[in-house]
XYZ file of C-alpha atoms in Angstrom:
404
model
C 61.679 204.368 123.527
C 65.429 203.201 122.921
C 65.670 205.381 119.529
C 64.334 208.617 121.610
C 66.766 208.467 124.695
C 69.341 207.574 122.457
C 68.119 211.110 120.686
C 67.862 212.709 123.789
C 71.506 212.121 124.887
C 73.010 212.980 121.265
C 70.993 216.493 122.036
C 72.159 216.425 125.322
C 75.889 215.857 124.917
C 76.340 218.499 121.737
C 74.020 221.564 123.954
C 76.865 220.724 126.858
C 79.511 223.940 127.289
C 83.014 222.719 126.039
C 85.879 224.123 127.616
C 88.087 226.570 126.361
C 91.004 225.436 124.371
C 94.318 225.783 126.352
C 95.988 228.317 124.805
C 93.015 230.491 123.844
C 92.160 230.265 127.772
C 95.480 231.656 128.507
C 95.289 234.209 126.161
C 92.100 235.463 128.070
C 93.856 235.392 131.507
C 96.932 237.504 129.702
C 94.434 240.262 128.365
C 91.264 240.379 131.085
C 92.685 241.805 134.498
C 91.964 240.086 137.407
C 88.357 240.208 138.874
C 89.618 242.096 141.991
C 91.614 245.077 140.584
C 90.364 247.956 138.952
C 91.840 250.713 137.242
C 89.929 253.923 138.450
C 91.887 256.187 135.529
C 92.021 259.294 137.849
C 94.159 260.152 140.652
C 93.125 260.771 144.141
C 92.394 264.508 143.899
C 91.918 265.392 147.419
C 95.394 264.037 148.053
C 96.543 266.283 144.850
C 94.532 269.178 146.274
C 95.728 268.817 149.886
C 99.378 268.976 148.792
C 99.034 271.902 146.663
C 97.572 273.805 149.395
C 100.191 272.654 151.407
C 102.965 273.637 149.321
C 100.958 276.889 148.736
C 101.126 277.661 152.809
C 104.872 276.754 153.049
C 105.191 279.572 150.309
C 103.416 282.135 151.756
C 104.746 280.894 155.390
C 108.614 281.100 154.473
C 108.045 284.414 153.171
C 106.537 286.058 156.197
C 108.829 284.148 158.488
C 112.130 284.952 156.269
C 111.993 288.572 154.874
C 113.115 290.101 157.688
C 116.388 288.500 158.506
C 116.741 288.080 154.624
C 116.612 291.968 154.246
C 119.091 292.334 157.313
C 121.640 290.104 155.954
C 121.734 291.791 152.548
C 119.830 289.241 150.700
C 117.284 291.252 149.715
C 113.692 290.485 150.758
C 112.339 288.063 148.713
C 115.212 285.885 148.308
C 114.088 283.087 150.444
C 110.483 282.805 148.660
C 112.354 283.177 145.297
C 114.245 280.101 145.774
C 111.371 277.844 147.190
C 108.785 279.214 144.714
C 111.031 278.188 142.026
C 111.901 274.498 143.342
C 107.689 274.622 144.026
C 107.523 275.418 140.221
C 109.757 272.203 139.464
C 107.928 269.932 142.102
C 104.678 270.569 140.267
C 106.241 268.989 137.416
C 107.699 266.482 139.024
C 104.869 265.544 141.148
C 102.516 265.819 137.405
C 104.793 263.592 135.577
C 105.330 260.883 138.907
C 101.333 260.968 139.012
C 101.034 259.883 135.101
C 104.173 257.398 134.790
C 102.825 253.851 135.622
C 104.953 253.197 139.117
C 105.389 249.497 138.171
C 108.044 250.839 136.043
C 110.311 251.862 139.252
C 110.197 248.167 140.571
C 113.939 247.740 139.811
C 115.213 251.441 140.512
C 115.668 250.943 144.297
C 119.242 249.643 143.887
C 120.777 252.424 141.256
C 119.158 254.750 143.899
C 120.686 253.084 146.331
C 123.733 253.084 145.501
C 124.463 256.152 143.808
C 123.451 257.829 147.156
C 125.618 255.878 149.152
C 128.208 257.158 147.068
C 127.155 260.702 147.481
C 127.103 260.210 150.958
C 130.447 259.282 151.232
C 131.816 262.428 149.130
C 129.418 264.437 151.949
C 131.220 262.742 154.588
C 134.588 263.728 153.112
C 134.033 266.887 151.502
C 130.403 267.839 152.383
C 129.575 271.874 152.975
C 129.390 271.865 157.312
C 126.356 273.793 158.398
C 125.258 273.792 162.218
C 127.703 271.079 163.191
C 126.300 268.600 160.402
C 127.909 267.539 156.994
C 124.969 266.979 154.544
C 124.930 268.992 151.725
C 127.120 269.128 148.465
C 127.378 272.082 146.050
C 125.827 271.635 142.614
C 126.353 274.124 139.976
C 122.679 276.002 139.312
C 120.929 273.634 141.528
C 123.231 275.296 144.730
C 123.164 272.891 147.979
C 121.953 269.550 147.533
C 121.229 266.639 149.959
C 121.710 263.718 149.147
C 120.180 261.820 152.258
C 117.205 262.700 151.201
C 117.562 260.580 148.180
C 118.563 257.765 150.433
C 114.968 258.125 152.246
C 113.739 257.291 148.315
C 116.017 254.598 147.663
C 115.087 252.445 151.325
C 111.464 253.034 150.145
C 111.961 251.558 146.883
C 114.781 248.525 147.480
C 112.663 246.977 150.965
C 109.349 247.398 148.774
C 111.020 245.389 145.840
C 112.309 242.528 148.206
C 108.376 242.302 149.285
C 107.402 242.567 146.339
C 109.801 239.637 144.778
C 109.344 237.134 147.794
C 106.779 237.972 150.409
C 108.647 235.347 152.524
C 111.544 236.606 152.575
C 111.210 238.105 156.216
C 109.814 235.001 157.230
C 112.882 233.772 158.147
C 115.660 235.415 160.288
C 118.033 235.533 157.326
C 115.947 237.426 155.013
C 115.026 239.462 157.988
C 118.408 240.661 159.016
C 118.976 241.220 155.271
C 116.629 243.836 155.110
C 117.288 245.318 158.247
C 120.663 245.261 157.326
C 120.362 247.259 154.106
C 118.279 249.787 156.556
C 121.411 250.331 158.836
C 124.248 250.712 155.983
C 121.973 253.637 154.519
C 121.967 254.635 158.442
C 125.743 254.530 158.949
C 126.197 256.679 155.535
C 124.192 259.053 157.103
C 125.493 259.234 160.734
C 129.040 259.768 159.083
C 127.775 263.795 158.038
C 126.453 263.810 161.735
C 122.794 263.800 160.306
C 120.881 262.424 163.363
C 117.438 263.380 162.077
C 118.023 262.284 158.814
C 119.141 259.003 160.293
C 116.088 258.422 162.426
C 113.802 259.212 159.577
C 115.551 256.455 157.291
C 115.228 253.983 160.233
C 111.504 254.849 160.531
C 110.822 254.170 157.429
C 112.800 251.405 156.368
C 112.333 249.286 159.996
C 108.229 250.584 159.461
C 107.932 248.791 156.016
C 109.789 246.007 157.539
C 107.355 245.758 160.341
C 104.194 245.656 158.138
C 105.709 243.304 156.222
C 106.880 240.816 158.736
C 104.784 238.324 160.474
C 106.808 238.274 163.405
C 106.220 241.188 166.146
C 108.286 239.562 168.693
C 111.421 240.283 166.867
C 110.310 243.975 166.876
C 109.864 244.051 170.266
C 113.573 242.416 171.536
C 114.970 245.252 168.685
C 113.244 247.836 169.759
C 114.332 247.680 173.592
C 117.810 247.134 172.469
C 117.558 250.061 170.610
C 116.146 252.071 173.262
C 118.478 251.100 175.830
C 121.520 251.834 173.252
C 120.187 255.386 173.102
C 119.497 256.265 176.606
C 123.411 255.056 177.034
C 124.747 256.979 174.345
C 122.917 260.056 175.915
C 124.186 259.478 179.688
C 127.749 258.438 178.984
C 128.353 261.231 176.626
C 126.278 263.591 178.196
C 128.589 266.289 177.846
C 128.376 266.117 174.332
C 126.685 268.186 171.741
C 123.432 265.896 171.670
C 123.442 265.223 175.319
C 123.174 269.320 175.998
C 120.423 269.280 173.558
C 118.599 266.790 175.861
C 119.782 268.921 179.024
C 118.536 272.014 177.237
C 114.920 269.991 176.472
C 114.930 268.894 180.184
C 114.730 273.060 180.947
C 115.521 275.076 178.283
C 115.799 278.134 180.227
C 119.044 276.910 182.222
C 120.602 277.294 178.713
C 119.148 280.773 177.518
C 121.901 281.911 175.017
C 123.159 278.654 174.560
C 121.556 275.562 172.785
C 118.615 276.015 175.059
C 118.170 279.718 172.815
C 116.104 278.471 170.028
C 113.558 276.229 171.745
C 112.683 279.436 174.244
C 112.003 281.944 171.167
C 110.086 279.046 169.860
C 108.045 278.701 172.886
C 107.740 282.387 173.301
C 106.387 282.652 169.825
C 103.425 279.619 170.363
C 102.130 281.438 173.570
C 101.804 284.791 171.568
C 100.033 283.425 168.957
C 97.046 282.720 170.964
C 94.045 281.616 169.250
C 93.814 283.215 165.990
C 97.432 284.833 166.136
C 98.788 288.209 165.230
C 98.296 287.883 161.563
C 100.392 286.740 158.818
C 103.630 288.947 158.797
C 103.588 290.121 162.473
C 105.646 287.828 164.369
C 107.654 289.854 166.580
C 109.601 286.494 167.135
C 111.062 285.936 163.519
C 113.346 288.170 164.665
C 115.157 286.173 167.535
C 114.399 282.494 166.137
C 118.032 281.474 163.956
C 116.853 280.643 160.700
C 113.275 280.757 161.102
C 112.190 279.698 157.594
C 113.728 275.895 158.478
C 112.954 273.991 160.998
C 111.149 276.485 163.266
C 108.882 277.274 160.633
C 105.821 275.817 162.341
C 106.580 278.201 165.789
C 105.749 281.647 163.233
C 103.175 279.780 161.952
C 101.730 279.300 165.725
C 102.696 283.177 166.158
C 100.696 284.293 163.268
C 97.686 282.101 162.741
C 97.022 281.429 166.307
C 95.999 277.902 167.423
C 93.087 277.821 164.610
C 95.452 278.056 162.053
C 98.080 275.576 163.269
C 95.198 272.868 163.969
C 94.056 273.555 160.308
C 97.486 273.045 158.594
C 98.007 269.547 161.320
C 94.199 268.755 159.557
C 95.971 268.853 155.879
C 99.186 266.464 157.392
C 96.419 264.097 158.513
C 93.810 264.404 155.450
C 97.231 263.555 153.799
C 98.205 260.621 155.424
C 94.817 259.050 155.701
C 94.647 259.177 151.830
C 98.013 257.630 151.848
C 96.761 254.706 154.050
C 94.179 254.401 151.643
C 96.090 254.334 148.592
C 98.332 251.526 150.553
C 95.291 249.495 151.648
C 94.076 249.422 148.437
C 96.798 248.986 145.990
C 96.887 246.661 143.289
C 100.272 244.453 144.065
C 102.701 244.647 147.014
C 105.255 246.648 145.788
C 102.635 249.725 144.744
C 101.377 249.023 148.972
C 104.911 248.847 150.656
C 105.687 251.784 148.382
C 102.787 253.484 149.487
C 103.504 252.595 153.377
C 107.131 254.189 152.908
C 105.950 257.275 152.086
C 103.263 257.785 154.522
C 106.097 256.699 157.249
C 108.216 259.565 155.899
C 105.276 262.207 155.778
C 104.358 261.496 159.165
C 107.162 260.911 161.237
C 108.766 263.964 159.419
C 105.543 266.314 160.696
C 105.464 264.625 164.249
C 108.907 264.937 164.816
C 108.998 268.822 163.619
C 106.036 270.285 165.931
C 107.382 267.607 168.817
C 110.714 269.687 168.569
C 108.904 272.841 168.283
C 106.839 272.289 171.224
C 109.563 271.323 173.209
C 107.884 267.681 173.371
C 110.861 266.136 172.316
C 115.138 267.500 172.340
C 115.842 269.716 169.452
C 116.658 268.396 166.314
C 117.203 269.488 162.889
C 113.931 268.516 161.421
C 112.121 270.320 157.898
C 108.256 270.231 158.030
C 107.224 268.742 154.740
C 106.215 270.903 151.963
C 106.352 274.049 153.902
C 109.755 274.506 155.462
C 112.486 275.926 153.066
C 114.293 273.386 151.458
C 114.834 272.945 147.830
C 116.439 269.261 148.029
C 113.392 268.339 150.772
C 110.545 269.654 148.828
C 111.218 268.049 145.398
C 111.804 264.796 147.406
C 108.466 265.336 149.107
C 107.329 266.059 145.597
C 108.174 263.471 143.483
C 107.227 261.009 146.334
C 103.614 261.995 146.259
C 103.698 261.810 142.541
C 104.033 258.523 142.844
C 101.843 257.858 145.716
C 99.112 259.813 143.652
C 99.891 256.955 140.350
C 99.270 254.020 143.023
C 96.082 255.572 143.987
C 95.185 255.092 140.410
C 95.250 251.415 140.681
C 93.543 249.502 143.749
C 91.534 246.582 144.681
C 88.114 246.602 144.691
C 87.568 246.309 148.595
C 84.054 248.277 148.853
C 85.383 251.582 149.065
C 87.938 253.936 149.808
C-alpha cells in the first residue's frame, strides 16, 4: 500500500502543469496582443464612403452655387470648382495615406504642431492677408491662401489627447486641469488676435470637449461654463455697437438691417423658403446671385434652394452617419490616445456642421463658418481630410466590446 501511494504521488507531481519560465512568459506577453483588442485589418468603409460622397456634393455644390458670380467677375466659370477639385484630388491622398499610417506614430506630434502654428499665427496677426474684417490667411507660393488656424484645430486634438494618453490623472487634479485648459486658451488668444471668432469657438469646442470626456469632474464644467456665458453676453451688451454686437442686432431681425450686415442672412432665408421640398434643381438658384460669396459659408442656403428640403435632410443624414461612425471608432479604440483623438475630431465635424446651418437658418448671429467637406476652402478641406484619415486608421484597431 505504502510503495503504491508513494507511486501514485511521483505520477502525480511530474503530470502537474509547471509554470512558464520568467522570461519566456514575458516574451509571450511582448508578442500575443492583449485578449481584448483586435486588429480588424480594414477600415470603416461606410465612414470612407460617406466622406467621399460628401466631398463629391461639395464639388458639384460649389460649382452650381459659384459659376455665376465667377463668370461676372472675370474669373472664368469654372474657376471655383477648379481649385476645390484639385485640393479634393490631394485630400484623397492625404486621407489614403492617414488611413494606412499606424496613428500611434503621431503620439508625440501634437507639440511641433503646436507650436509651429502658434508661430504662424502670430505672422497672420502681423502681416496676415485681411478679408471681411478678419486676419487669417497667409500667402503661399502655388498653394495661394493658407490658414493656419486650421492647423491649430489639429494640433489641440493631438497635444490634450497625448496628455490623456501619458497620465489619465492628470485632470484629476486642478493643476493638471488648468494646464490643459490653459494650453486650449493660448491656441484661443493666437486666434482672436486675426479677429477669427469662429475659428476660436471651434478650437474651444474641441479642446474644452476632450477635456470634458476626459475629466471626472463635471462640476468644474459647470462653474466654467456660466462664467463663460456671462463673459459673452457682457462683451455683446457693452460693446454693442460694435461689429459683432450688430451681427447679433441683425440676428435679432435681420430685416431692420437690409443692405447692411443684416443683407446676407435675408438672401439666405429667401433662398431656404424657395427651395421648397424638392427645390428648383441643381443650377437654378435665382439667389446665388444676391448671396456675397455663396460658395463659402452660405453654401448650405443654395443647397436648400436647389435640392429642396429632401435634399438638405439627406446631406444632414451623411454629417450624422459620419459622426456616429466617429463615436464608434472612439468607443471602441484600442488605447486612449487613438479615443481622445477620435473624440477631437468628431467635436470638430459636428460643431463645424451645427454651427454652419444654425447661421444659415438664422438660428444663431452670423458668423464666418465653412461646412465641412463641401464649402470652398482649400486649407479647410485638406484639414477635414487628413483628419478623417486618421480617424479611418483608429477604426482599424478597437476593443472587442460585442459590436460596433
Amino acid at each position: 500500500m505504502v510503495s503504491n501511494k508513494r507511486a501514485y504521488e511521483h505520477e502525480r507531481e511530474n503530470t502537474r502543469p509547471r509554470p512558464r519560465p520568467k522570461v519566456a512568459q514575458e516574451r509571450v506577453e511582448q508578442r500575443e496582443p492583449a485578449a481584448n483588442v483586435i486588429n480588424r485589418g480594414s477600415i470603416d468603409y461606410t465612414m470612407c464612403f460617406v466622406t467621399v460622397v460628401l466631398v463629391l456634393i461639395g464639388i458639384v455644390m460649389i460649382f452650381s452655387a459659384s459659376y455665376h458670380q465667377a463668370a461676372m467677375r472675370g474669373f472664368g466659370t469654372f474657376h471655383f470648382v477648379r481649385q476645390q477639385a484639385i485640393f479634393a484630388s490631394a485630400g484623397f491622398l492625404v486621407m489614403y495615406i492617414m488611413a494606412n499610417i499606424n496613428y500611434r506614430l503621431l503620439v508625440k506630434t501634437g507639440w511641433l504642431l503646436y507650436f509651429i502654428s502658434s508661430v504662424m499665427l502670430v505672422y497672420v496677426a502681423l502681416f496676415g492677408v485681411v478679408v471681411g474684417g478678419a486676419r487669417r490667411w497667409i500667402e503661399l507660393p502655388i498653394i495661394g491662401r493658407f490658414q493656419p488656424s486650421e492647423v491649430m484645430k489639429v494640433a489641440v486634438i493631438f497635444v490634450i489627447a497625448f496628455l490623456v494618453f501619458r497620465d489619465r490623472r492628470t485632470l484629476d487634479t486642478w493643476k493638471g486641469f488648468f494646464y490643459a485648459s490653459g494650453i486650449v486658451g493660448f491656441a484661443v488668444s493666437l486666434v482672436l488676435l486675426g479677429r477669427s471668432l469662429s475659428v476660436s469657438l471651434i478650437i474651444t469646442i474641441i479642446g474644452m470637449g476632450m477635456i470634458f470626456a476626459a475629466s471626472p469632474h463635471i462640476w468644474r464644467f459647470v462653474v466654467m461654463g456660466g462664467a463663460a456665458a456671462g463673459g459673452l453676453v457682457m462683451y455683446l451688451t457693452v460693446l454693442s455697437e460694435d461689429f459683432r454686437g450688430e451681427r447679433v442686432n441683425a440676428w435679432l431681425d435681420p430685416f431692420a438691417f437690409p443692405l447692411g450686415v443684416g443683407y446676407q442672412t435675408i438672401q439666405s432665408l429667401y433662398a431656404i423658403a424657395s427651395g421648397g421640398l424638392f427645390g428648383l434643381g441643381i443650377g437654378e438658384s435665382r439667389q446665388k446671385s444676391f448671396i456675397p460669396e455663396p460658395q463659402h459659408d452660405m453654401i448650405f442656403a443654395i443647397i436648400a434652394e436647389e435640392l429642396g428640403f429632401a435634399g438638405s435632410a439627406m446631406i444632414l443624414a451623411l454629417f450624422g452617419l459620419l459622426i456616429w461612425r466617429g463615436i464608434m471608432a472612439a468607443i471602441h479604440a484600442a488605447d486612449m490616445f487613438g479615443a481622445m483623438v477620435a473624440t477631437g475630431i468628431v467635436l470638430m465635424i459636428a460643431s463645424q456642421t451645427i454651427i454652419n446651418v444654425a447661421v444659415v437658418t438664422n438660428t444663431i448671429p452670423n458668423t464666418g463658418m465653412p461646412m465641412p467637406f463641401i464649402s470652398y476652402g482649400g486649407t479647410s478641406l485638406l484639414v477635414s481630410m487628413f483628419l478623417v484619415g486618421v480617424l479611418l486608421n483608429i477604426s482599424r484597431y478597437h476593443k472587442d466590446t460585442g459590436g460596433a
